[in-house]
mmCIF file of C-alpha atoms in Angstrom:
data_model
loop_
_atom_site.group_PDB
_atom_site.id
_atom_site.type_symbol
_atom_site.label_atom_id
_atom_site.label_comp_id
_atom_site.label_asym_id
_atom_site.label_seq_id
_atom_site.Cartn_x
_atom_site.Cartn_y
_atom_site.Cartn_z
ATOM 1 C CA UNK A 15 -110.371 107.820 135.447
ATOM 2 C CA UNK A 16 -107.908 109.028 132.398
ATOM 3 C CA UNK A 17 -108.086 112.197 133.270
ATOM 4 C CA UNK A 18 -108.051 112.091 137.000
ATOM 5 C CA UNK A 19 -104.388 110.048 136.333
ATOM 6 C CA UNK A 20 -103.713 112.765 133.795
ATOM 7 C CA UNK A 21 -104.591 115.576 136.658
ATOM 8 C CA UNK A 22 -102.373 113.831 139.032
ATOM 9 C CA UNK A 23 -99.130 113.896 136.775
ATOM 10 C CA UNK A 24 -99.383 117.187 135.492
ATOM 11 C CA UNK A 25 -96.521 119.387 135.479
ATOM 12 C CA UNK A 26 -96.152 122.986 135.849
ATOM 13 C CA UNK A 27 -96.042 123.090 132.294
ATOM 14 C CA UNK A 28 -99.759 122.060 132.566
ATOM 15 C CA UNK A 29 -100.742 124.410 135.327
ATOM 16 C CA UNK A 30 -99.539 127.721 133.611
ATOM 17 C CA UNK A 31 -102.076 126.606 130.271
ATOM 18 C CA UNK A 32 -104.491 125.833 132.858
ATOM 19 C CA UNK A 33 -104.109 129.064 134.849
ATOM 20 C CA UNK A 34 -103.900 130.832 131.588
ATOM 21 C CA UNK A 35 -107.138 129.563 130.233
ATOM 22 C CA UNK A 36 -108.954 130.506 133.353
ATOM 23 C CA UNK A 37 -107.857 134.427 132.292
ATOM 24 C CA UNK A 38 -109.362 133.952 129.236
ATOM 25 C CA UNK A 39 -112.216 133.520 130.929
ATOM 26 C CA UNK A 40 -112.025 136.740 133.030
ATOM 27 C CA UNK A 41 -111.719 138.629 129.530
ATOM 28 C CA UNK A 42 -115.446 138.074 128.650
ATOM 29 C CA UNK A 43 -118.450 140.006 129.267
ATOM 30 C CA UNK A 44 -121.696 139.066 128.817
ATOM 31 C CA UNK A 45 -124.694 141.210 128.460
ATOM 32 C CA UNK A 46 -128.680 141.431 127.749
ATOM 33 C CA UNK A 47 -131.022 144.021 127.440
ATOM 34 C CA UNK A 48 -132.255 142.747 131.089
ATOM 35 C CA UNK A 49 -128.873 142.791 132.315
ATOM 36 C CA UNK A 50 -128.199 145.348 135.533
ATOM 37 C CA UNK A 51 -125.119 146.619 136.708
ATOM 38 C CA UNK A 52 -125.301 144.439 139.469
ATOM 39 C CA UNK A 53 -124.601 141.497 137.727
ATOM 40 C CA UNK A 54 -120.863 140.573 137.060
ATOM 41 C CA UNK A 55 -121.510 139.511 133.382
ATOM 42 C CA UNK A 56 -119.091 136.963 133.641
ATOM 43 C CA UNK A 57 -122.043 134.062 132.465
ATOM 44 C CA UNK A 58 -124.370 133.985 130.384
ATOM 45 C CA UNK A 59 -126.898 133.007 133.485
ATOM 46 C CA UNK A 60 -125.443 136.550 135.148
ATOM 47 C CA UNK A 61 -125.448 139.259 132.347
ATOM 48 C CA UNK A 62 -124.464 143.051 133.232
ATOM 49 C CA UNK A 63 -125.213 145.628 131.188
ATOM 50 C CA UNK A 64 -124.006 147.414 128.127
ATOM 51 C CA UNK A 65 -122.559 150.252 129.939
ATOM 52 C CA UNK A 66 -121.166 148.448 132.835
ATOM 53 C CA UNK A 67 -119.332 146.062 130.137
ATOM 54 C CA UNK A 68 -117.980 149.232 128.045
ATOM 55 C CA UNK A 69 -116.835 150.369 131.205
ATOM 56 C CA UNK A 70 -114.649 147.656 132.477
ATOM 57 C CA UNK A 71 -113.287 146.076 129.383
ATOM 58 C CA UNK A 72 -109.592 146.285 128.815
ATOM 59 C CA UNK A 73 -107.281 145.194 126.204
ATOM 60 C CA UNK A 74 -108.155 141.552 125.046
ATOM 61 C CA UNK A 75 -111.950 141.527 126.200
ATOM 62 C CA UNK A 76 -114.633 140.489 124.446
ATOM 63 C CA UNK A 77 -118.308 142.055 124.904
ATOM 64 C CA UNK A 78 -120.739 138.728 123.985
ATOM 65 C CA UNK A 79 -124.162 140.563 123.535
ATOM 66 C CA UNK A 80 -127.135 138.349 123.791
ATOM 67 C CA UNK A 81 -129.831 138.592 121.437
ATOM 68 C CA UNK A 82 -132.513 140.901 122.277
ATOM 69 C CA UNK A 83 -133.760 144.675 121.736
ATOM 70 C CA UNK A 84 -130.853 147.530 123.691
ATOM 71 C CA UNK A 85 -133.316 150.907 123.866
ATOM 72 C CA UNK A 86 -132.135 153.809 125.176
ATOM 73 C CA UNK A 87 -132.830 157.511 125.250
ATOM 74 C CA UNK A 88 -129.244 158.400 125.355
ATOM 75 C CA UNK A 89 -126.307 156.676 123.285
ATOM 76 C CA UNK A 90 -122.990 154.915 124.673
ATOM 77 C CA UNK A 91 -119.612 157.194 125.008
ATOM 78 C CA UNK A 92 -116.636 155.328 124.786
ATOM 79 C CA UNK A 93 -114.006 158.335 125.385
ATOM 80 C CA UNK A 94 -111.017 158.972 127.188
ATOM 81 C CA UNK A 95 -112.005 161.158 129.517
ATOM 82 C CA UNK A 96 -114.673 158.679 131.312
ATOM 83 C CA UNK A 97 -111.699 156.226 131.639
ATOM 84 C CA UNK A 98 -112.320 153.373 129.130
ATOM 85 C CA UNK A 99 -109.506 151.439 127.512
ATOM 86 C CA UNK A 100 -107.734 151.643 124.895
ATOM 87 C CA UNK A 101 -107.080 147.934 123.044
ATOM 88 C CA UNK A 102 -104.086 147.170 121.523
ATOM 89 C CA UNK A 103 -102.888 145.661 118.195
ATOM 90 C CA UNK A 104 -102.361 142.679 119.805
ATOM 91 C CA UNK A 105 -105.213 142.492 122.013
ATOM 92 C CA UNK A 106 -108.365 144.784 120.705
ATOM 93 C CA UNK A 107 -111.895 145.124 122.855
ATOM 94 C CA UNK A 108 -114.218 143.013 120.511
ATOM 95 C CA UNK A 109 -118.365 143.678 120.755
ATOM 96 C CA UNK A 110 -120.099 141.078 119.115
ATOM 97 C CA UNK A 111 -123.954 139.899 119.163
ATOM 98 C CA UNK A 112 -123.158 135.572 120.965
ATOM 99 C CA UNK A 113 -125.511 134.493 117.980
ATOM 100 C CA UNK A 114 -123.131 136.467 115.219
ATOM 101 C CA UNK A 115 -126.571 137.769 113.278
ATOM 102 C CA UNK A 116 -126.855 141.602 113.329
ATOM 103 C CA UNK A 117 -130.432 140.975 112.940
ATOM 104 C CA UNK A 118 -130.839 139.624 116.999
ATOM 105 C CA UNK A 119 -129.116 142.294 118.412
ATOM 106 C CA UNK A 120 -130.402 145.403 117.944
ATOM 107 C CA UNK A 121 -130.110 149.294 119.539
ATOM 108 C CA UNK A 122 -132.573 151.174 119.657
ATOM 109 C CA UNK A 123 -132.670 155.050 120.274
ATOM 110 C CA UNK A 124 -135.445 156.037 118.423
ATOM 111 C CA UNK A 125 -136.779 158.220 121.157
ATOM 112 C CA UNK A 126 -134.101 160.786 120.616
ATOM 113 C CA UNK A 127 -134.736 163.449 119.007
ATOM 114 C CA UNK A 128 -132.569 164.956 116.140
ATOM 115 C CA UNK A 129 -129.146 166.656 117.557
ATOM 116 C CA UNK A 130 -125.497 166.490 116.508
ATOM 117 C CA UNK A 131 -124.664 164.856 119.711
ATOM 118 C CA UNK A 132 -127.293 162.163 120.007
ATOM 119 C CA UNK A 133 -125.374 159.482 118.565
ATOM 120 C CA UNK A 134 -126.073 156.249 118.750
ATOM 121 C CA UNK A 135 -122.879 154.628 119.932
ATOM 122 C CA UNK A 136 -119.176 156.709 119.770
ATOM 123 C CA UNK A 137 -115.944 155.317 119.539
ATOM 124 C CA UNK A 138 -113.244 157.782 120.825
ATOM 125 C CA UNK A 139 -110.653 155.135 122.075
ATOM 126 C CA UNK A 140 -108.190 153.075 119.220
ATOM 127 C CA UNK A 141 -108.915 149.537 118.606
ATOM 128 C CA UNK A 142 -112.096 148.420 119.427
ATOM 129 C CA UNK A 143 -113.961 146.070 116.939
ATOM 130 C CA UNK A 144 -118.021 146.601 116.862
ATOM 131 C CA UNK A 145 -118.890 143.092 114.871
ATOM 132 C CA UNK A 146 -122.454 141.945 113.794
ATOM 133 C CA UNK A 147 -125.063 144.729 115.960
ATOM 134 C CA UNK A 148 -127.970 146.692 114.277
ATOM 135 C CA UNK A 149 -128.384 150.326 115.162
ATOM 136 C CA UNK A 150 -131.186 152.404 114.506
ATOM 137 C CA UNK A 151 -133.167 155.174 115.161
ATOM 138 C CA UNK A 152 -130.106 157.377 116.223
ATOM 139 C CA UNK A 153 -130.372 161.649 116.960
ATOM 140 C CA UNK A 154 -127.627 162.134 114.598
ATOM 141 C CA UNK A 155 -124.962 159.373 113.630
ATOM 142 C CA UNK A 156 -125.842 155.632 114.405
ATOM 143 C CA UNK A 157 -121.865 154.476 114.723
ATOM 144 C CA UNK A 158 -119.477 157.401 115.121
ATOM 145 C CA UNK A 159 -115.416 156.421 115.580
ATOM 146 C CA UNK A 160 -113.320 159.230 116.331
ATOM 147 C CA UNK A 161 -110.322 156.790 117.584
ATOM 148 C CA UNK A 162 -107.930 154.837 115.172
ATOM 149 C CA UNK A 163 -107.522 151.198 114.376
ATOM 150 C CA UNK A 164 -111.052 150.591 115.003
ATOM 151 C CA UNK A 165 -113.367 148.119 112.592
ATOM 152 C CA UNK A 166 -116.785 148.011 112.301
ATOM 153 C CA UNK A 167 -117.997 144.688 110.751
ATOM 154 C CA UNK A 168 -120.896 143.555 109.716
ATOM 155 C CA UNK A 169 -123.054 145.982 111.316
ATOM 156 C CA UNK A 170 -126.393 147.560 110.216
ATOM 157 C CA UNK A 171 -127.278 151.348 110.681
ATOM 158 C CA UNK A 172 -130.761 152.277 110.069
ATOM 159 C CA UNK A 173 -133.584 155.289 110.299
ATOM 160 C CA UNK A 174 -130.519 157.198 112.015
ATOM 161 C CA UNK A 175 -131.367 161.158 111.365
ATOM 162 C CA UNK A 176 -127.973 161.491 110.367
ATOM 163 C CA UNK A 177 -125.783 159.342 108.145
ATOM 164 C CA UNK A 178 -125.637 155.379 109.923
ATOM 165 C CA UNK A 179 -121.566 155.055 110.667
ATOM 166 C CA UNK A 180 -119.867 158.200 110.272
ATOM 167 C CA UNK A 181 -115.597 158.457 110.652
ATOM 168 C CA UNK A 182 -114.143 161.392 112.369
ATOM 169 C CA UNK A 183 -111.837 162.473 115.028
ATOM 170 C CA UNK A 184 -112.608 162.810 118.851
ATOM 171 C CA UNK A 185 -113.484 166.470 119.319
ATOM 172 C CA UNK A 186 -115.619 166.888 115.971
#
């Protein structure tokens, strides 16, 4: 009853928090092992996929990634040239594991074999955050940033064939 009263007197003070909340919202992917492409990843009940999420997220999103083991035969190209975003200072892509334990969320490309462009996941694009994910198992480097402004926290690198998080510049 409060808040219905509370509803009815609002200003348009009110409505622009209320409007901006809802694009908060929009700013969030989520995604599972399971999830397809099809999905819209905007729930947790509806997750898309890691590639589909990589490939829409612009300045400000966030990339929730429920727990659960990513495999894949080829690794995940965040460049230019394919069209992903840039972040900003202000407003960085963040991919984080929902649970925050780098032990539940893991990628797995163990069935590539060893080649200085299987990587496991690449970073050409400035500020991106990769927080709490394992990677293992990678061709060559597990985590390779070749953009600027980028942090990598609290991730694990493992039984890569190459060193686990390597720094570098886009074309190397």
């Amino acid at each position: 009853d409060q808040t219905t009263t509370s509803s009815q007197s609002t200003s348009s003070d009110s409505n622009s928090s209320s409007s901006s909340s809802v694009q908060e919202e929009q700013k969030v992917f989520y995604v599972s092992p399971e999830g397809t492409a099809l999905n819209d990843g905007k729930s947790i009940d509806n997750p898309t996929s890691f590639r589909m999420a990589l490939i829409n997220a612009k300045p400000g999103y966030t990339i929730y990634l429920l727990d659960g083991l990513y495999k894949s035969s080829s690794g995940f190209k965040v460049n230019e040239v394919d069209g992903y975003s840039n972040g900003t200072a202000e407003e960085p892509i963040t991919v984080t594991s929902l649970s925050n334990d780098p032990y539940k969320v893991v990628f797995d490309f163990s069935s590539q074999s060893f080649f200085s462009s299987y990587r496991g996941i690449t970073i050409n694009r400035n500020y991106w955050h990769l927080k709490n994910i394992t990677v293992k198992g990678a061709g060559d480097n597990g985590i390779y940033i070749g953009g600027s402004h980028n942090i990598v926290e609290n991730c694990i690198t493992t039984e890569c064939k190459d060193t686990g998080l390597q720094l570098g510049r886009e074309n190397s």
